[in-house]
PDB file of C-alpha atoms in Angstrom:
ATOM      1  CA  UNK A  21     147.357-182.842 173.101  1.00  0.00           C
ATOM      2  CA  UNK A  22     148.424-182.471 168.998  1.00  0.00           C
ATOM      3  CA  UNK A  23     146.102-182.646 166.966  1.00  0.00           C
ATOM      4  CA  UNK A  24     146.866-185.974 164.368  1.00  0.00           C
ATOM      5  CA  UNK A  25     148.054-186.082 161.051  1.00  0.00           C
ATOM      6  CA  UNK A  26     146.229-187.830 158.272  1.00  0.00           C
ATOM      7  CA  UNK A  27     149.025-190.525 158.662  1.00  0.00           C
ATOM      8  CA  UNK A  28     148.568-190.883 162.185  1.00  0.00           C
ATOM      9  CA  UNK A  29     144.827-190.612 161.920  1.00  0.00           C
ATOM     10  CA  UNK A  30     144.469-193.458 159.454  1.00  0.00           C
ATOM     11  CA  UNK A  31     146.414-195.596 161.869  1.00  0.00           C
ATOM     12  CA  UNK A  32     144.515-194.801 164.412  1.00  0.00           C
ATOM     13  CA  UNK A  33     141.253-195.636 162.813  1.00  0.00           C
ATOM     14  CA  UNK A  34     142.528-199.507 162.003  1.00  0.00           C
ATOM     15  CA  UNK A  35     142.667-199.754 165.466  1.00  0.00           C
ATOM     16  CA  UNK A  36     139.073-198.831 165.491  1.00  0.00           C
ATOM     17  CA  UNK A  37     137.619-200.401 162.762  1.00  0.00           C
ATOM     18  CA  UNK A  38     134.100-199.750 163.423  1.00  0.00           C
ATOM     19  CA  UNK A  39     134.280-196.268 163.905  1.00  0.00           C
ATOM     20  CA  UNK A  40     134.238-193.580 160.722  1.00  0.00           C
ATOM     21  CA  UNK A  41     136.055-190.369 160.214  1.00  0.00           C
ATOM     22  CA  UNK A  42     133.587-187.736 159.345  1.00  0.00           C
ATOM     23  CA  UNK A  43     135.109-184.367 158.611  1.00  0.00           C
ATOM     24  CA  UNK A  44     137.149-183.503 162.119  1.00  0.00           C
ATOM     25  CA  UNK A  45     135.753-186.042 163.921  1.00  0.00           C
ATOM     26  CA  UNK A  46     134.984-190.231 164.387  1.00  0.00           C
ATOM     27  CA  UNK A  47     131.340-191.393 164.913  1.00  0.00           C
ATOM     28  CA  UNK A  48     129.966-194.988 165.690  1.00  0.00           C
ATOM     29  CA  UNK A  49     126.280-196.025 165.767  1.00  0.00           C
ATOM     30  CA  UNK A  50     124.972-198.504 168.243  1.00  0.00           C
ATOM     31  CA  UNK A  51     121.705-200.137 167.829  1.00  0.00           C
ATOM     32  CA  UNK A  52     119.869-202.198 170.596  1.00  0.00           C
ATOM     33  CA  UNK A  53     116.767-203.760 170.807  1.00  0.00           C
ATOM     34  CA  UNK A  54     114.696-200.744 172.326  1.00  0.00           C
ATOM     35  CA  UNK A  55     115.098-197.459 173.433  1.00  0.00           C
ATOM     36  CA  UNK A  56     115.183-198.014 177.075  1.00  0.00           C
ATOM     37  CA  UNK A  57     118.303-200.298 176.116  1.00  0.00           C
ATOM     38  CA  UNK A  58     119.657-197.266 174.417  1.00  0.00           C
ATOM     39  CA  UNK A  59     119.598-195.257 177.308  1.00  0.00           C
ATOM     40  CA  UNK A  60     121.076-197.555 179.638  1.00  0.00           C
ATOM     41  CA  UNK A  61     124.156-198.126 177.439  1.00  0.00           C
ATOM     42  CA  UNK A  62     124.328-193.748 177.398  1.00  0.00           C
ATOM     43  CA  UNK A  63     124.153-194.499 181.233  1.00  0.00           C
ATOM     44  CA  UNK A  64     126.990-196.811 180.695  1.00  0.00           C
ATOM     45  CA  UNK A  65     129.373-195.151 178.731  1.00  0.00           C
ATOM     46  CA  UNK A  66     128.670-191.397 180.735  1.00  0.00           C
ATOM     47  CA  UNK A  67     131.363-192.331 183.742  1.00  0.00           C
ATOM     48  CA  UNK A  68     133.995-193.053 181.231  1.00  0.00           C
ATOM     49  CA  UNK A  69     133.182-189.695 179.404  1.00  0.00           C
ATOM     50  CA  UNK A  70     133.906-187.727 182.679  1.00  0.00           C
ATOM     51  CA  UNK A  71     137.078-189.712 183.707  1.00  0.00           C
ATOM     52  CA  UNK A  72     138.430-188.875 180.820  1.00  0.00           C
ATOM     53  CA  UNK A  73     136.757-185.434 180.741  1.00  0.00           C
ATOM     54  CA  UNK A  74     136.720-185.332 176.998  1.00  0.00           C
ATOM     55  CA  UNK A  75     132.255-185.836 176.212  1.00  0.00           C
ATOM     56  CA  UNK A  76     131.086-187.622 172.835  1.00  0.00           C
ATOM     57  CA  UNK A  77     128.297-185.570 171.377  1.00  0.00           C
ATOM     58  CA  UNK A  78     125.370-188.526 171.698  1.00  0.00           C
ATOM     59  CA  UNK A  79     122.104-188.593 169.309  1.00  0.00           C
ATOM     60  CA  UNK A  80     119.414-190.974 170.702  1.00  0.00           C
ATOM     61  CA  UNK A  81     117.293-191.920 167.887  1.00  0.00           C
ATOM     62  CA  UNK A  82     114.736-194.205 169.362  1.00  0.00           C
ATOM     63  CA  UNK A  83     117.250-197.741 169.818  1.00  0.00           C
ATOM     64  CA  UNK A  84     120.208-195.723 167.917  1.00  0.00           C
ATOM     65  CA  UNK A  85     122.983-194.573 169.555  1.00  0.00           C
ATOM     66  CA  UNK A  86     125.233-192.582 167.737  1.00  0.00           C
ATOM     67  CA  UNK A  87     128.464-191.307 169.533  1.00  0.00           C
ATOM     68  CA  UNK A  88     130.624-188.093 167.921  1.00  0.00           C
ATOM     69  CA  UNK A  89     134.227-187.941 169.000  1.00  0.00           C
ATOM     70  CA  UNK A  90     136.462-184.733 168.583  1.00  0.00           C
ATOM     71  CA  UNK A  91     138.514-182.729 170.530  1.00  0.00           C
ATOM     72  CA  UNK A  92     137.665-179.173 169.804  1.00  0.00           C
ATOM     73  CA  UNK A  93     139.925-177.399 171.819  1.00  0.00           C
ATOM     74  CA  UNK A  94     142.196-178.710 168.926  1.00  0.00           C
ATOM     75  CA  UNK A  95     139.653-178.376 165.999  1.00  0.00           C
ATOM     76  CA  UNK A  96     140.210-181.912 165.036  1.00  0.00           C
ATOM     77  CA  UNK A  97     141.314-185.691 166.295  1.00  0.00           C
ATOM     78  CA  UNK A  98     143.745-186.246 168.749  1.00  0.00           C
ATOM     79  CA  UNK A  99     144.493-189.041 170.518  1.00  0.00           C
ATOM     80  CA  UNK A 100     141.999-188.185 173.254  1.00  0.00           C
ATOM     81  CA  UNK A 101     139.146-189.231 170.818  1.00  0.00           C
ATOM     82  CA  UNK A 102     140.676-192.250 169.893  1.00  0.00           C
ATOM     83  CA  UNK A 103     141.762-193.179 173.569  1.00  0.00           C
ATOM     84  CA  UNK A 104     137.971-192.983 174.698  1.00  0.00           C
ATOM     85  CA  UNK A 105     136.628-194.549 171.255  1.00  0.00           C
ATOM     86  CA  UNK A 106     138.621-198.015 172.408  1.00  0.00           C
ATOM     87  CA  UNK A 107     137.113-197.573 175.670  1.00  0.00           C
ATOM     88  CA  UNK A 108     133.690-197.144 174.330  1.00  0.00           C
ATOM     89  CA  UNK A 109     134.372-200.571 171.928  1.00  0.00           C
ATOM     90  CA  UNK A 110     135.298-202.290 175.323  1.00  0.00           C
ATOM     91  CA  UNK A 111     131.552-201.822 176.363  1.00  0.00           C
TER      92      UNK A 111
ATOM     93  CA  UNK B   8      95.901-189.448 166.138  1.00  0.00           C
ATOM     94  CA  UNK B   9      95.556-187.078 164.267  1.00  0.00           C
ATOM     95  CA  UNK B  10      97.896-184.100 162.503  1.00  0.00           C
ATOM     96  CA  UNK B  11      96.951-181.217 164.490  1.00  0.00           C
ATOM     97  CA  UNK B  12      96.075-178.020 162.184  1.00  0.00           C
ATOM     98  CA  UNK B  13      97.648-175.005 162.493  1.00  0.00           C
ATOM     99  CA  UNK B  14      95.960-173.280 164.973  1.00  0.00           C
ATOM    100  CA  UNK B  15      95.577-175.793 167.514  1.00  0.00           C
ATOM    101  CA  UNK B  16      99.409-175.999 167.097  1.00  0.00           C
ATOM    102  CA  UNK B  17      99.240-172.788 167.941  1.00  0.00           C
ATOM    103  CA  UNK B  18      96.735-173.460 170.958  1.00  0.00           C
ATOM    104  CA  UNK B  19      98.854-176.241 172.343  1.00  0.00           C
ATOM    105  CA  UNK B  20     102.389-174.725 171.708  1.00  0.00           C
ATOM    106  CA  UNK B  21     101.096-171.796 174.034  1.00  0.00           C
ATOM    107  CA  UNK B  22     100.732-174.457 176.604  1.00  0.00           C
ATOM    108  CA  UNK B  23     104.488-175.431 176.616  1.00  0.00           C
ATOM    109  CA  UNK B  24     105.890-172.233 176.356  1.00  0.00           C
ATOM    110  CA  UNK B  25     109.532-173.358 176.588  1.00  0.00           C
ATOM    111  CA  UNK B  26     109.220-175.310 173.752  1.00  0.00           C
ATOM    112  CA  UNK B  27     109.945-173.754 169.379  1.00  0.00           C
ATOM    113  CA  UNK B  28     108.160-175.349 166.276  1.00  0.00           C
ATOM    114  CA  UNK B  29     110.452-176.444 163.873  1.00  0.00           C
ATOM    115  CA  UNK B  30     109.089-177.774 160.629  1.00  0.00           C
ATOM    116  CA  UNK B  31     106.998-180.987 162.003  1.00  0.00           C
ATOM    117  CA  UNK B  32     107.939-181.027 164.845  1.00  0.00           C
ATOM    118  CA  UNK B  33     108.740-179.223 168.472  1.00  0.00           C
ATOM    119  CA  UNK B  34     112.015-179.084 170.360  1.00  0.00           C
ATOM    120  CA  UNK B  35     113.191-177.784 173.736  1.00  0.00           C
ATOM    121  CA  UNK B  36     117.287-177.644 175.275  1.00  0.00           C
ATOM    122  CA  UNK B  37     117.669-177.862 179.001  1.00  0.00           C
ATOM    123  CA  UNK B  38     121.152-176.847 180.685  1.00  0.00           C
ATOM    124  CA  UNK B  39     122.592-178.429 183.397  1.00  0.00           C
ATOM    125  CA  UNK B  40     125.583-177.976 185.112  1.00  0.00           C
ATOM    126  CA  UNK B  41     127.535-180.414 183.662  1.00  0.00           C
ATOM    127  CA  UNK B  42     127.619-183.388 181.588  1.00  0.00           C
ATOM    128  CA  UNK B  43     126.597-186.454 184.390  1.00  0.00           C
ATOM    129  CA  UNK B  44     123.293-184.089 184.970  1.00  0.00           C
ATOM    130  CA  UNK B  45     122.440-184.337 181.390  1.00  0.00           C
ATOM    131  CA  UNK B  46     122.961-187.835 181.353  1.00  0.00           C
ATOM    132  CA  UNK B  47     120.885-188.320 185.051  1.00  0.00           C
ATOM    133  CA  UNK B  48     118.048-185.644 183.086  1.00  0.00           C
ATOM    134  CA  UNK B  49     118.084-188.625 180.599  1.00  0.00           C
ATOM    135  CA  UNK B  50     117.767-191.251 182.401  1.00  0.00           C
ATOM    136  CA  UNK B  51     114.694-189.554 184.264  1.00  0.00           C
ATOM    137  CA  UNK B  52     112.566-188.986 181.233  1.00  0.00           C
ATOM    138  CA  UNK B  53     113.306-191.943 179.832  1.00  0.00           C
ATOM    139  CA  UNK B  54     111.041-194.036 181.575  1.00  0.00           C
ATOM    140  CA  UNK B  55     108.015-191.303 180.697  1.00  0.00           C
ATOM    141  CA  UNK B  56     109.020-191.970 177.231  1.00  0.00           C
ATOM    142  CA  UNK B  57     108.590-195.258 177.045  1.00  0.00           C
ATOM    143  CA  UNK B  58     105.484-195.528 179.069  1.00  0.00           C
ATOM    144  CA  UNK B  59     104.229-193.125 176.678  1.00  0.00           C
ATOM    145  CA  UNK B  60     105.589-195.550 173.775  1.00  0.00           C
ATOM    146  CA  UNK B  61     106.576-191.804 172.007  1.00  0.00           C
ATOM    147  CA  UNK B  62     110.512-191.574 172.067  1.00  0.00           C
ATOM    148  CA  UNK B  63     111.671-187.748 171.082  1.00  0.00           C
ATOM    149  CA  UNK B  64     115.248-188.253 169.607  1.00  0.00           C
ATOM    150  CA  UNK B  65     117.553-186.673 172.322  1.00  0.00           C
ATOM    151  CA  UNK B  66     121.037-184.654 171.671  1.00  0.00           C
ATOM    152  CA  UNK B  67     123.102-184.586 174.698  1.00  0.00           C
ATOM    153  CA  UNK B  68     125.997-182.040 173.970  1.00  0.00           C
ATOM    154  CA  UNK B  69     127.777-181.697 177.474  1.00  0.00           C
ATOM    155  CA  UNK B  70     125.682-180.351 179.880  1.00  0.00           C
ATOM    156  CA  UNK B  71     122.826-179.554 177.597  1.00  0.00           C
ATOM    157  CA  UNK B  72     119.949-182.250 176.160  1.00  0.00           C
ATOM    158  CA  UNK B  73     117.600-181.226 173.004  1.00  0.00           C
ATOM    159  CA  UNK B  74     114.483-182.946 172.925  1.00  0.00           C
ATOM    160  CA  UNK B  75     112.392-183.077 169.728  1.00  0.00           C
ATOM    161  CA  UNK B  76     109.134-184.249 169.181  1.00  0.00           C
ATOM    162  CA  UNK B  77     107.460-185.471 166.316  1.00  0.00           C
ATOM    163  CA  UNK B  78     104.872-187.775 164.781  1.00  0.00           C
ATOM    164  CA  UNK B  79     106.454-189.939 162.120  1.00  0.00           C
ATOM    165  CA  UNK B  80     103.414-192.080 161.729  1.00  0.00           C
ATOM    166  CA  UNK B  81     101.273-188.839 160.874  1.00  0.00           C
ATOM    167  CA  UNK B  82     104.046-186.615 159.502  1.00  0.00           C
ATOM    168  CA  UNK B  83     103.487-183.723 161.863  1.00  0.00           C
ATOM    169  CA  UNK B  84     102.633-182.982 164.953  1.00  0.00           C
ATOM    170  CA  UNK B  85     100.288-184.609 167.240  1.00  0.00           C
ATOM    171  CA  UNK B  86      98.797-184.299 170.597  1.00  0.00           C
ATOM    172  CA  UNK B  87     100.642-187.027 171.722  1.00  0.00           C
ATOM    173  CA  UNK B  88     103.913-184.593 171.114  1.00  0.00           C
ATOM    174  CA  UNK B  89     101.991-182.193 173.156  1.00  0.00           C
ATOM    175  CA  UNK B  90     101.009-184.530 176.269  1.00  0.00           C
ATOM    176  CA  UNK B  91     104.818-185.620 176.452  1.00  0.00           C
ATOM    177  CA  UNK B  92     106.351-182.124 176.187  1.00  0.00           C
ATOM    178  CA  UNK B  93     103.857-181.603 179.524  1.00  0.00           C
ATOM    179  CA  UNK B  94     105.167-184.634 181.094  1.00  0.00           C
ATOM    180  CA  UNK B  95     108.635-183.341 180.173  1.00  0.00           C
ATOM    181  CA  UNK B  96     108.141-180.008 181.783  1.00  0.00           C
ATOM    182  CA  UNK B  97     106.877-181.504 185.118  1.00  0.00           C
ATOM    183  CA  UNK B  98     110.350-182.904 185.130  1.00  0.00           C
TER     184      UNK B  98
END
């Protein structure tokens, strides 16, 4: 899996509008009405993680969710991160 | 509750031996063997969390989960970090 061009990463992220490129990587931040609904969307979103074997580093700040996407095998975005961020936005 | 002082950090860190001081706060990573036993590790503690109405923010970075404990209310440490690092532990 190549890693993306700037080109190809700015397309990308219109397809994903509320994620946000930070350095190598795209994060999203979820917030819910209390932590235990936190955890059960983490719960959620772990079985499309391993499918796809590719794992979103995920920071549980009391009903925060934030979700880091990068493939860094590659150093940097491919389409893997991408492919599971639309996932994660079908939730 | 209040800020404990230095030394009876000191006491109570000696009683949770896996866990580090760092700044205001204490923090311990577990390691499982692979990413749907972090997120089942997760899901365990979170119910002792939020019985406990004390949420430590949680990292889950594949198969290992940071905890970190802190006060925000009193700026520091508390027992209350203390009593849910020892529910933690009996985990």
């Amino acid at each position: 899996m190549a890693k993306l061009t700037p080109a190809q990463i700015k397309t990308a992220l219109a397809g994903v509008p509320e994620w946000t490129k930070k350095g190598g990587a795209i994060t999203r931040t979820y917030q819910f009405k209390d932590f235990p609904a936190a955890v059960r969307f983490v719960k959620t979103l772990a079985p499309k993680a391993e499918k796809a074997f590719h794992h979103p580093d995920i920071d549980i700040r009391w009903n925060k969710v934030t979700l880091t996407l990068t493939t860094h095998d590659e150093g940097g975005l491919t389409e893997k991160d991408f492919t599971l961020a639309r996932k994660f936005d079908e939730l």
